[in-house]
XYZ file of C-alpha atoms in Angstrom:
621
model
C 8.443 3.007 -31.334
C 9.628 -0.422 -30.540
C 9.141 -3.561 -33.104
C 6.020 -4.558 -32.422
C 6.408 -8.259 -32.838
C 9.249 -8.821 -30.649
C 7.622 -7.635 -27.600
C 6.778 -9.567 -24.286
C 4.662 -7.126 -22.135
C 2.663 -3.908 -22.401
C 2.200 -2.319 -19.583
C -0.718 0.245 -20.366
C -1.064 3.425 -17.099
C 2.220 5.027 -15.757
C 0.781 5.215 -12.487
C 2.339 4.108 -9.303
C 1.491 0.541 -10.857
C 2.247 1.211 -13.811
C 5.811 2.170 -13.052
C 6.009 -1.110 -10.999
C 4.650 -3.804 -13.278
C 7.238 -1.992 -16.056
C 10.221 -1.793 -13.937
C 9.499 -5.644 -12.885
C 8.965 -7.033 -16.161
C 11.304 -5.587 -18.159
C 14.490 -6.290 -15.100
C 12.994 -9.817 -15.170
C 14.436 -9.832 -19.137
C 11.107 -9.021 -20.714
C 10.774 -6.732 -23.783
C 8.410 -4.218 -22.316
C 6.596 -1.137 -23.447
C 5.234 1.522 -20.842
C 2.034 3.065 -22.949
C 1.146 6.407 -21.140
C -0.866 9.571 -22.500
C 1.985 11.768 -21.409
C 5.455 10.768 -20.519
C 5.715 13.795 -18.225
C 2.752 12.594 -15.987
C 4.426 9.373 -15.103
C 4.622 8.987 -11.345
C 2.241 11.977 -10.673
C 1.238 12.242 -6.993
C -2.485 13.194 -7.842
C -3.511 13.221 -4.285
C -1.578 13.513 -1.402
C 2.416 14.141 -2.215
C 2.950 11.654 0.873
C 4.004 7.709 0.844
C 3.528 5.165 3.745
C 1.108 5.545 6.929
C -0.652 3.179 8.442
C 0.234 -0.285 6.732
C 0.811 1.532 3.721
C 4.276 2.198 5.128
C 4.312 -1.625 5.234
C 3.658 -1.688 2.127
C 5.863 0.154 0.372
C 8.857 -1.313 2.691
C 7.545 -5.216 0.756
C 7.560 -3.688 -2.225
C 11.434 -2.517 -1.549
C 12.091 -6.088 -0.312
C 11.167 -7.769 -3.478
C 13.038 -5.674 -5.384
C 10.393 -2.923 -6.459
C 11.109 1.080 -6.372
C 8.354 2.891 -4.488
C 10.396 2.850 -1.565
C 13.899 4.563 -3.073
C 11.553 7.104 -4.851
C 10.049 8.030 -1.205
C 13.402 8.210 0.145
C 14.821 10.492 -2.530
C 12.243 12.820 -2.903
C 11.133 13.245 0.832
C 10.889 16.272 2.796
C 9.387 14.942 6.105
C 9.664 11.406 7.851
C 7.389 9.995 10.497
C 7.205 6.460 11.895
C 3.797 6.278 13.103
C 2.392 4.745 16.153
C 5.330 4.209 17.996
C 3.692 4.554 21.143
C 1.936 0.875 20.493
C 2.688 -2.374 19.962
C 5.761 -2.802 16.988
C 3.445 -4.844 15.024
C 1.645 -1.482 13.839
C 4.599 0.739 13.674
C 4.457 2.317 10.057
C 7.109 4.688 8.109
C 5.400 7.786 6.478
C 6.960 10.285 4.363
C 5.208 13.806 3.111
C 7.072 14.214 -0.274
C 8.147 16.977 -3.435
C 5.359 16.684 -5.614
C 7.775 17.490 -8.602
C 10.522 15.454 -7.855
C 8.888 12.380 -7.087
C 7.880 12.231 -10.412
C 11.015 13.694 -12.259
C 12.711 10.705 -10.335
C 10.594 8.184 -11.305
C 10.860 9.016 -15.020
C 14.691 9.158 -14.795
C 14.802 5.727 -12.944
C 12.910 4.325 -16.123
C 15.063 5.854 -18.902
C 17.619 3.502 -17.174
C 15.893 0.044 -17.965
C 17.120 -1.306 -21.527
C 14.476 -3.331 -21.997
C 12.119 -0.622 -21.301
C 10.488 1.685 -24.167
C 8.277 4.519 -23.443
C 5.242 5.388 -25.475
C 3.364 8.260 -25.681
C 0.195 7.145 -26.839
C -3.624 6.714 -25.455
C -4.572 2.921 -26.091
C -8.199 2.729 -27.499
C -8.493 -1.207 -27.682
C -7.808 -4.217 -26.688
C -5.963 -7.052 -29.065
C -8.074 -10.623 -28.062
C -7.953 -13.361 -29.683
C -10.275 -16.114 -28.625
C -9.719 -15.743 -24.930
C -6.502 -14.493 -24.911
C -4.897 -11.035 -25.416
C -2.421 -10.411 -28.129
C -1.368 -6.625 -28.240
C -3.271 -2.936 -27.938
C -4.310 -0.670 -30.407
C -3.566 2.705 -29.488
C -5.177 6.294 -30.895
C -3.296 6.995 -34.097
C -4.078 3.330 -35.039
C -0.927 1.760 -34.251
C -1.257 -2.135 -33.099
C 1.448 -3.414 -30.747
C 1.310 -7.233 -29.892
C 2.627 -9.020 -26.947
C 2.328 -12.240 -24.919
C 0.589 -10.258 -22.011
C -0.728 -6.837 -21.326
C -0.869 -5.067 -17.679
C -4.041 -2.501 -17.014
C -3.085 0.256 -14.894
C -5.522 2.499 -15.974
C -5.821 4.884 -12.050
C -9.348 6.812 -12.614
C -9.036 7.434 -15.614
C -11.431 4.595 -16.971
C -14.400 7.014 -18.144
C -13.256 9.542 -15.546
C -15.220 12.713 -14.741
C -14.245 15.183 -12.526
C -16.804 17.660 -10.172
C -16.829 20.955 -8.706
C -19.749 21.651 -7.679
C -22.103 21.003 -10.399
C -19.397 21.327 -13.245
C -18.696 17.988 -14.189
C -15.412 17.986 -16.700
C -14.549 14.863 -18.673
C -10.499 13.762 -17.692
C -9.377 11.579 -14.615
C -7.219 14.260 -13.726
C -6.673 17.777 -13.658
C -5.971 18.769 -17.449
C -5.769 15.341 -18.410
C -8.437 13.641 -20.829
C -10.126 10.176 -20.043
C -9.803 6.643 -21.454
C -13.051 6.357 -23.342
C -13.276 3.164 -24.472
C -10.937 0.285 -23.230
C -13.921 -0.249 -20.251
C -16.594 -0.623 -22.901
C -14.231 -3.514 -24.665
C -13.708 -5.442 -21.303
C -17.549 -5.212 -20.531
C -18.648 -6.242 -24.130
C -16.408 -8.851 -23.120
C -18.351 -9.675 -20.178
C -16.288 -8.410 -17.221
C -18.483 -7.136 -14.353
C -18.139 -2.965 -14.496
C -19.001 -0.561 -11.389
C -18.072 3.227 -10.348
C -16.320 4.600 -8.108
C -15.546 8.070 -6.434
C -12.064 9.666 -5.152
C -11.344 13.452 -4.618
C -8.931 15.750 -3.858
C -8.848 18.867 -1.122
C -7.819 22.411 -2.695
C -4.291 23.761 -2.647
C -3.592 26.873 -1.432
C -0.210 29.492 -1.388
C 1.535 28.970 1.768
C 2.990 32.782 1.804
C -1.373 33.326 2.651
C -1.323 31.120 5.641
C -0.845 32.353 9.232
C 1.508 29.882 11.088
C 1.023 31.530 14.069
C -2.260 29.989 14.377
C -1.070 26.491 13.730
C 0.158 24.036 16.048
C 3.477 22.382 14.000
C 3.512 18.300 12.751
C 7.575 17.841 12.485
C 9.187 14.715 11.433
C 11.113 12.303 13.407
C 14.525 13.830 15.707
C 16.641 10.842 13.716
C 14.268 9.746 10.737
C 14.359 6.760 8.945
C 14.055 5.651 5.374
C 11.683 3.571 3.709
C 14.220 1.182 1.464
C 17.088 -0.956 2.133
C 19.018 0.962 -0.332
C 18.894 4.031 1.524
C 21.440 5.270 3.785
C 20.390 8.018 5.197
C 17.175 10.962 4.921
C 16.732 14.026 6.202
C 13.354 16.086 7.203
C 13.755 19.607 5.291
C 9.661 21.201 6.167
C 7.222 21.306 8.817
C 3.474 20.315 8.417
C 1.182 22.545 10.545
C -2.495 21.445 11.848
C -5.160 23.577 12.521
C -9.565 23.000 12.473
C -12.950 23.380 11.218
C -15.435 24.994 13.287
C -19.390 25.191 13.484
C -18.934 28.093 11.353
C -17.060 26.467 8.660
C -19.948 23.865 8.877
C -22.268 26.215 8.631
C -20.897 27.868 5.323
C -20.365 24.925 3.937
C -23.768 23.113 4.504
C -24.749 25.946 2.362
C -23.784 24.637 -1.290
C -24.895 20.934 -0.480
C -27.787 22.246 -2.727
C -24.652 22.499 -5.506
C -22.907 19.361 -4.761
C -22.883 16.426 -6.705
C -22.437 13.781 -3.925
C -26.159 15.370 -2.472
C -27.715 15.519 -5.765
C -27.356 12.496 -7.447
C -24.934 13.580 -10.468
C -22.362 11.408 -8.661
C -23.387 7.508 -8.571
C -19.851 5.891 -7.934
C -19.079 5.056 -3.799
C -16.269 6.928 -2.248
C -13.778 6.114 0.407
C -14.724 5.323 3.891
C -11.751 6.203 5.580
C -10.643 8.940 3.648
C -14.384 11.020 2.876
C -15.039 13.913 1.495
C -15.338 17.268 4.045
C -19.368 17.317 3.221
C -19.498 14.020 3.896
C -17.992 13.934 7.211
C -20.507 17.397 8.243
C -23.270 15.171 7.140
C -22.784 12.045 8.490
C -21.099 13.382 11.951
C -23.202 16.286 12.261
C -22.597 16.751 16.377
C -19.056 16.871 15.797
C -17.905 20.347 16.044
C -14.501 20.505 14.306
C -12.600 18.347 11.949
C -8.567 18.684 12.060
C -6.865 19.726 9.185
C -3.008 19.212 8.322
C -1.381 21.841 6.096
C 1.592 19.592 4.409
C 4.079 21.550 1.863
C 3.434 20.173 -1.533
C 8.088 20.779 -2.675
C 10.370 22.386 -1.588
C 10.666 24.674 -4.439
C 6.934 25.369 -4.710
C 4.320 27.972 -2.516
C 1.896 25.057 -2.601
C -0.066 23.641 0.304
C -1.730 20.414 0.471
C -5.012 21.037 2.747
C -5.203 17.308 4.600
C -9.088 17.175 5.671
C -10.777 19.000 3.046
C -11.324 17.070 0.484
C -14.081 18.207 -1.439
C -16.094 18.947 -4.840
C -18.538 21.598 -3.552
C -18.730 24.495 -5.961
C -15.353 26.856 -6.001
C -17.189 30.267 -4.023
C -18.156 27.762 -0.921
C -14.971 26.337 -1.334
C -12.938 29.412 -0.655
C -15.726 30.895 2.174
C -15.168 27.747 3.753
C -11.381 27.678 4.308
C -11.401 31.576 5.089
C -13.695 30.973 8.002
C -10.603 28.807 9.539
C -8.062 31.665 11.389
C -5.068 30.796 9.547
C -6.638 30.358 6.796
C -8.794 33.771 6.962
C -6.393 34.906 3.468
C -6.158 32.198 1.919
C -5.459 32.182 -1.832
C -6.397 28.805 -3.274
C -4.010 27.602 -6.612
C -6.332 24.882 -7.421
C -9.542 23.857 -6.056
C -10.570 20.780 -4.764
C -12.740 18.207 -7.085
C -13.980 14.841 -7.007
C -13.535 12.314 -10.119
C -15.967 9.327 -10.675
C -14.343 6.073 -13.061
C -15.104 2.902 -13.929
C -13.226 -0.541 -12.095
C -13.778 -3.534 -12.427
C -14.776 -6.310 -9.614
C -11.452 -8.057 -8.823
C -13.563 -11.387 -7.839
C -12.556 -11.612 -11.562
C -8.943 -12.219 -11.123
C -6.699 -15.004 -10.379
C -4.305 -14.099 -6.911
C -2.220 -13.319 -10.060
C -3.966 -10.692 -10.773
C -4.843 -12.281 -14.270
C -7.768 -11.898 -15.572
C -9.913 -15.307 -15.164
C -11.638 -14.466 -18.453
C -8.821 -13.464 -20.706
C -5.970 -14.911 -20.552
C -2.744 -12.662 -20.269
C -4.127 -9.766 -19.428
C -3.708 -8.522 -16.376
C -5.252 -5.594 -13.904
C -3.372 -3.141 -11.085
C -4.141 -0.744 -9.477
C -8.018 1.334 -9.308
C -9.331 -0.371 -11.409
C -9.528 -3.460 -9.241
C -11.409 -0.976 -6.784
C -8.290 -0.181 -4.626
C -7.374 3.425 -3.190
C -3.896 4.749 -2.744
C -0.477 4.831 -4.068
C 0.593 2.153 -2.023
C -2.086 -0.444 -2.958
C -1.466 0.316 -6.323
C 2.340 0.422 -6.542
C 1.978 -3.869 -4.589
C -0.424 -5.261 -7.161
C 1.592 -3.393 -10.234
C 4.848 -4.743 -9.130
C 2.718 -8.618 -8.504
C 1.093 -8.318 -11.709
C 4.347 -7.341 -14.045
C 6.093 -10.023 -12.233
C 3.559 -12.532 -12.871
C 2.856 -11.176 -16.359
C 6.546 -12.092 -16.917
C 6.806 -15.286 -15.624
C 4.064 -15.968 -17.703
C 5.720 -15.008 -20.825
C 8.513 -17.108 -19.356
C 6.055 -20.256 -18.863
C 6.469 -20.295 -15.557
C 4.572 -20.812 -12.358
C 2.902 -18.406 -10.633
C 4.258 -15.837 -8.070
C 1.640 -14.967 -5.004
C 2.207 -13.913 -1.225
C -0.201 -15.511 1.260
C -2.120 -13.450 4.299
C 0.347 -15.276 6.549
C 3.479 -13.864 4.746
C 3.228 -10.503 3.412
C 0.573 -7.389 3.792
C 0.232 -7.759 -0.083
C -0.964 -10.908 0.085
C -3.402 -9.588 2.665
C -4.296 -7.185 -0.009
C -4.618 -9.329 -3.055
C -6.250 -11.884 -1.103
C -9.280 -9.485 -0.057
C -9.917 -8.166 -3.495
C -10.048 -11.756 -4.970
C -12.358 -13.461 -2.247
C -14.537 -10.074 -1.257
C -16.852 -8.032 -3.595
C -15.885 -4.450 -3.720
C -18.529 -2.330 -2.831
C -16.519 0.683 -2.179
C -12.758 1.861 -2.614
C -10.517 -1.029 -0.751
C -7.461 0.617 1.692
C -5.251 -1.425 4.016
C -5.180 -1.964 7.174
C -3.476 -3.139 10.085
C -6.571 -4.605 11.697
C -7.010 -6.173 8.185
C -3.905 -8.559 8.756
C -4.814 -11.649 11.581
C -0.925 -12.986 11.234
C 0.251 -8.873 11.662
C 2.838 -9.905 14.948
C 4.507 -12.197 11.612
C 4.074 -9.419 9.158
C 5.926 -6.240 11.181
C 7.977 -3.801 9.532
C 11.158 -5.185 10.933
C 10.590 -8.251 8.926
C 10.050 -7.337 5.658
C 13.293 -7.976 4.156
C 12.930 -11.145 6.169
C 10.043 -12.529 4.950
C 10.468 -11.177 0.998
C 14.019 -10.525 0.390
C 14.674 -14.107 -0.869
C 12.008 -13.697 -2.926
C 12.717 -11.088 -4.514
C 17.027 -12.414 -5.272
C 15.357 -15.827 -6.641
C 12.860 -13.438 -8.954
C 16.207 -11.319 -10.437
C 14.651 -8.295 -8.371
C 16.830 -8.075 -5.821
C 20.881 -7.784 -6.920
C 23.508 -9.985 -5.115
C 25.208 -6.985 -3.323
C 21.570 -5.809 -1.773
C 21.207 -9.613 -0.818
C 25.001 -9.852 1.107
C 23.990 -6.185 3.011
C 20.811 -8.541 4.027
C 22.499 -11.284 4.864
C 25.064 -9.587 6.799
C 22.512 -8.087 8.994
C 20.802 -11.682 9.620
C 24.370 -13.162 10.779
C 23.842 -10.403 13.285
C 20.902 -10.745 14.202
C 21.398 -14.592 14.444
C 24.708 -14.116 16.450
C 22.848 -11.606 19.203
C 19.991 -14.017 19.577
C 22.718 -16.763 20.188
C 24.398 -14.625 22.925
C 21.238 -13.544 24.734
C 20.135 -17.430 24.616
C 23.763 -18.258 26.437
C 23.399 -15.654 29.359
C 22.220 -15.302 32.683
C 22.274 -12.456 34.662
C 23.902 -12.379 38.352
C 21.801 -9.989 40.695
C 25.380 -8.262 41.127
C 25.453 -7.704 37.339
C 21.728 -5.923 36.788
C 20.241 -5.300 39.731
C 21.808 -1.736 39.614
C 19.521 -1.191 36.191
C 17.030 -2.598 37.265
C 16.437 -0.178 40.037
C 16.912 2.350 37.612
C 14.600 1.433 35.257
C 12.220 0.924 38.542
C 12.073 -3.183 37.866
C 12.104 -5.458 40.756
C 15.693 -6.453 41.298
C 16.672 -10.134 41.104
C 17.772 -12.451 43.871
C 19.596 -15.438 41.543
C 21.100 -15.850 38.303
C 18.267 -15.302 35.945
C 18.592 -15.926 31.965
C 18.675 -12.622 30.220
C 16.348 -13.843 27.494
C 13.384 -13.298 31.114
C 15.051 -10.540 31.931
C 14.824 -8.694 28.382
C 11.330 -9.657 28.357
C 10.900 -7.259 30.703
C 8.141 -4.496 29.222
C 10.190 -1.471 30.522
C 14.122 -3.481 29.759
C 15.934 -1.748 26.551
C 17.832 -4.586 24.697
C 19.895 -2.202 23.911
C 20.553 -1.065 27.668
C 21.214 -4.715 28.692
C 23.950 -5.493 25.925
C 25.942 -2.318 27.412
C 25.416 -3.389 30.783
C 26.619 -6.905 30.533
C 29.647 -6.163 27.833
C 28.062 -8.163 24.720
C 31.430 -8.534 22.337
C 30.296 -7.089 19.455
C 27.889 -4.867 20.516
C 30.686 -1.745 17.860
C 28.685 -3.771 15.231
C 25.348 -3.283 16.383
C 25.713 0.698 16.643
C 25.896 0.776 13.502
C 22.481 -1.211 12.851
C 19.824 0.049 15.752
C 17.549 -1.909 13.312
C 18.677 -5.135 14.271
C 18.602 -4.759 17.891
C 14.829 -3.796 17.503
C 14.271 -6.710 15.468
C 15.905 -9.202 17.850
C 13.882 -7.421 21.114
C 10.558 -7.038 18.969
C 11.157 -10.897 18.469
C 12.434 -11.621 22.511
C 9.580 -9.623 23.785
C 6.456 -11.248 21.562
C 7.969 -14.513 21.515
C 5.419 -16.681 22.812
C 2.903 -14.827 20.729
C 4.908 -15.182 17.559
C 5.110 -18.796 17.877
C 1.554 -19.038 18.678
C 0.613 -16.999 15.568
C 3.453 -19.227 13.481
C 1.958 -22.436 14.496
C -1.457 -21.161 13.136
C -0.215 -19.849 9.862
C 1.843 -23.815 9.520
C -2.779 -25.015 9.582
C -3.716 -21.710 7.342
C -0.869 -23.342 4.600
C -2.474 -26.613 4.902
C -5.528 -25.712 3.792
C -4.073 -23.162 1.152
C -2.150 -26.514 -0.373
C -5.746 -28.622 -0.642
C -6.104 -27.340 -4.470
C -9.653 -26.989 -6.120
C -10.108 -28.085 -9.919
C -10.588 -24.975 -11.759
C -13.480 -26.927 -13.321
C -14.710 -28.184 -10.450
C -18.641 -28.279 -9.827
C -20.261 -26.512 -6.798
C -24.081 -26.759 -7.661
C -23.925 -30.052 -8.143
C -23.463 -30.668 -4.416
C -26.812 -30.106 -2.588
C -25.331 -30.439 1.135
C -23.659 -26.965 0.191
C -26.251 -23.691 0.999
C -27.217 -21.981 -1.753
C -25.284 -19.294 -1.071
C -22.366 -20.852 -0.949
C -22.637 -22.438 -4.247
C -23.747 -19.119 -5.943
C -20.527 -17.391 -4.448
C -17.885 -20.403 -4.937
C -18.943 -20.778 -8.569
C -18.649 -16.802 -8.766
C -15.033 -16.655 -7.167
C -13.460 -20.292 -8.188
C -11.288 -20.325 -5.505
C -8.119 -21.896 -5.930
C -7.813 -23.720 -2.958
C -9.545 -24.377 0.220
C -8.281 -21.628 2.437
C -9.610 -19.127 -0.343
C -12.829 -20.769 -0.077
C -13.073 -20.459 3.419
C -12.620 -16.806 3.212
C -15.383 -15.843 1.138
C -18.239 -14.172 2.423
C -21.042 -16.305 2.668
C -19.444 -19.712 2.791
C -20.084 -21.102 6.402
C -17.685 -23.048 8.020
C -19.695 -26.139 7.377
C -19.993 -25.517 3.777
C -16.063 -25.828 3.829
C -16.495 -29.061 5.966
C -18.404 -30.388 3.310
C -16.640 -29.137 0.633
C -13.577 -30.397 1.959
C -14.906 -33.907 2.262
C -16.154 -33.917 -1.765
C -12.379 -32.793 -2.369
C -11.121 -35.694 -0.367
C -13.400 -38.105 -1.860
């Protein structure tokens, strides 16, 4: 048990953000303590043993580039690598890894036992420390009071968590792991605005009862590619394996809606849109006859099988008639059965882009209980709010990513300016400045960052930088040539591209939709081309960059107007019902949110362009 009065930051969860904000704060020179009910839970994959997909994988490669650890976790723990949608546009290319539910974990714990400024407790904490409107330390269940400058809240679903199956409800926000009781009643008699929510969880069944036969195989990628920076190299070790629902499967398991607690009330809390329940997709797409299902290995020292599709908390007997009814599933001996768990979060119009909480001051929330789902989501606003939470011990300025430079700034920015109604999950289609915000970039945009923030070492910086010299030096090259029809006609025809009749520049010519970059610097003898085969990477990043050019300086130009308006400040005091030319609405959801500047305002909900108009002209005036 560390000294209580010497330290800087608890971090209370060790969740995905939990392990972030801790790893953050305490490499940023902060005294930190990591409070978690058990020390062997930390880094659990409760869902899914999978990291990345759609703009998750973007995700989780910022996180790497500002120095967090999701990322080298992924890569040493993987068994399967994807990079999804490669067959569109490179702005929504996303890495995706299926993962060893037991090593993930077992490396993450390791990774922490290496931080010295890092202590580990195994404790549950009970209350908050506040003082006035600040926080000052926890109090945990065998009474003990630790007291630091700030306190991070990654409390996952276990905030008054109660798991389902069927109509068994089970106190714990995990399987064989008890609740938090009591910390949510302390922020709402504090007067933070409460809701539930609802996540579950498909069954797991033995693979040695599965009939491959009657599966269509999901492999990884021929050469796959890691997540971090730090990684050299990873390999895919298992298959996944899809197969379907069917009317009959419907059928059976239509029959214990009577039994469920979605259909009867006993759960309140909203689940995820995009990732519902099996039930809830038969209900609300009744005329759709099948529903795919992915069978993804849970280790690769383990029989367990992850049933992608089937997530459910209908009672156990429907569960297992249900999968049986599937062909290769017709044996199927399920280890655990699938459940739902409703918690408590809390609205994050509450919090500063900081992730502070507006109404205490130094405490600070990551994770579910802002009303996010997924690792990923977590993992961004843990390793945000432990920086922050240290910079504030430091008394320091903030630290915050805008829309126009980083998906977790997408992120952040939605749960501050938009009410949460329902479990929040990124998107591509959520980002308007995505061209700017591309895999290939990451380390681009946030590397710097992370170096100036003590996140990133020097070494990790000088592999960076030697990769932008290269990247600089190819651009330079293509810029100085033009292609002679005697040089690249011959590939053109090849490629079946209309040959040229006069020296063309090969910046046109790589523009080409159907021209490799990586063709063209063979063809025309580019000097240093033994450098780049080493570094595929950077040719994609300079012919992602060739190709969309006029698109990313389109998109550039109007992120330079979104900063303008993020740099007109509002007065944290300043008074919105006092100007009547504002609707009513607006005034009722600005003096909700008390946005920070005038961009934020113009994102909210409700506040017509006009209302910024006018606001804008009370700001100037």
């Amino acid at each position: 048990m560390p000294n209580s009065s010497v330290l800087d930051v608890i971090v209370i969860g060790g969740g995905h953000a939990g392990i972030e904000a801790a790893s953050a704060a305490s490499r940023m020179g902060m005294r930190t303590a990591l409070i978690t009910m058990d020390r062997d839970t930390i880094g659990r994959l409760s869902c899914n043993p999978s990291i990345g997909g759609s703009a998750k994988g973007h995700l989780a490669t910022e996180i790497d580039a500002l120095g967090g650890v999701m990322a080298r976790l992924a890569d040493a723990s993987g068994i399967q690598f994807k990079m999804l949608n490669t067959s569109k546009g490179a702005a929504v290319w996303s890495p995706r890894s299926q993962n060893d539910k037991d090593l993930y974990p077992r490396y993450a714990q390791s990774y922490l036992t290496t931080l010295s400024n890092l202590s580990v407790i195994s404790q549950s904490v009970t209350s908050l420390i506040i003082k006035g409107d600040t926080v000052k330390g926890v109090i945990t269940d065998s009474g003990i009071e630790l007291f630091s400058t700030a306190v991070v809240l990654c409390s996952g679903t276990f905030l008054n968590g109660v798991m389902y199956t069927g109509l068994t409800a089970t106190k714990g926000g995990r399987v064989d792991e008890r609740p938090s009781e009591h910390v949510s009643d302390v922020l709402a008699a504090f007067g933070l605005e409460r809701g539930r929510l609802k996540t579950g969880t498909p069954p797991r069944i033995d693979s040695r009862s599965v009939d491959l036969s009657l599966c269509t195989p999901h492999n990884g990628d021929d050469v796959p590619k890691p997540f971090s920076i730090h990684t050299k190299s990873v390999k895919n070790r298992l298959a996944c394996w899809q197969t379907s629902t069917s009317t009959t499967t419907h059928d059976i398991l239509r029959t214990g809606f009577d039994r469920s607690p979605m259909f009867t009330g006993a759960i309140r809390g909203v689940g995820p849109r995009y990732c519902p329940s099996i039930e809830d997709k038969i209900d609300r797409f009744a005329d759709k006859e099948t529903h795919p299902i992915v069978l993804e290995p849970e280790g690769l020292f383990t029989n367990s099988v992850y049933v992608n599709g089937f997530s459910t908390s209908l009672p156990a007997d429907v569960q297992d008639q249900g999968l049986r009814s599937i062909p290769a599933l017709r044996n199927a001996s399920v280890i655990r059965y699938g459940y739902a768990v409703e918690y408590d979060f809390f609205f994050p119009y509450q919090l500063k882009p900081t992730l502070e909480t507006k109404a205490i001051q130094g405490l600070f929330f990551a994770g579910q209980i802002n009303g996010t789902s997924g690792y990923e989501e977590a993992a961004s606003q843990g390793l945000i709010a432990g920086i922050n939470a240290a910079l504030l011990v430091r008394g320091e300025g903030p630290f915050t990513l805008q829309r126009s430079q980083a998906y977790i700034g997408v992120l952040i920015d939605d749960l501050v300016n938009k009410n949460t109604e329902e479990p929040y999950r990124i998107f591509t289609s959520l980002a308007e400045y995505r061209l700017l915000l591309r895999i290939d970039t990451a380390y681009d945009r946030l590397l710097p960052h992370g170096h100036a923030l003590g996140l990133v070492p020097d070494s990790v910086k000088g592999h960076w930088e030697r990769k932008r010299t290269m990247a600089e030096q190819l651009e330079s090259w293509i810029d100085s040539q033009r292609c002679r029809p005697d040089q690249i006609n011959d590939y053109l025809t090849e490629i079946n591209e209309d040959s040229i009749s006069e020296s063309t520049p090969l910046r046109v010519i790589a523009r080409r939709p159907v021209a490799k970059l990586r063709d063209l610097i063979n063809t025309l003898d580019y000097p240093r081309r033994h450098l780049l085969v080493e570094h595929p990477d950077v040719v994609h990043n300079v012919e992602t960059s060739v190709m969309y050019e006029g698109y990313i300086k389109k998109l550039e130009r109007e992120a330079a107007r979104f900063q303008d308006n993020e740099k007109k400040r509002i007065p944290d005091d300043f008074s919105y019902m006092t100007i009547s030319s504002l609707s009513m609405e607006a005034r009722e959801k600005l003096t909700r949110i008390r946005p920070g500047s005038l961009g934020q305002a113009s994102r909210i909900p409700g506040v017509s362009a006009t209302d910024v108009a006018v606001l804008a002209l009370h700001l100037r005036s």
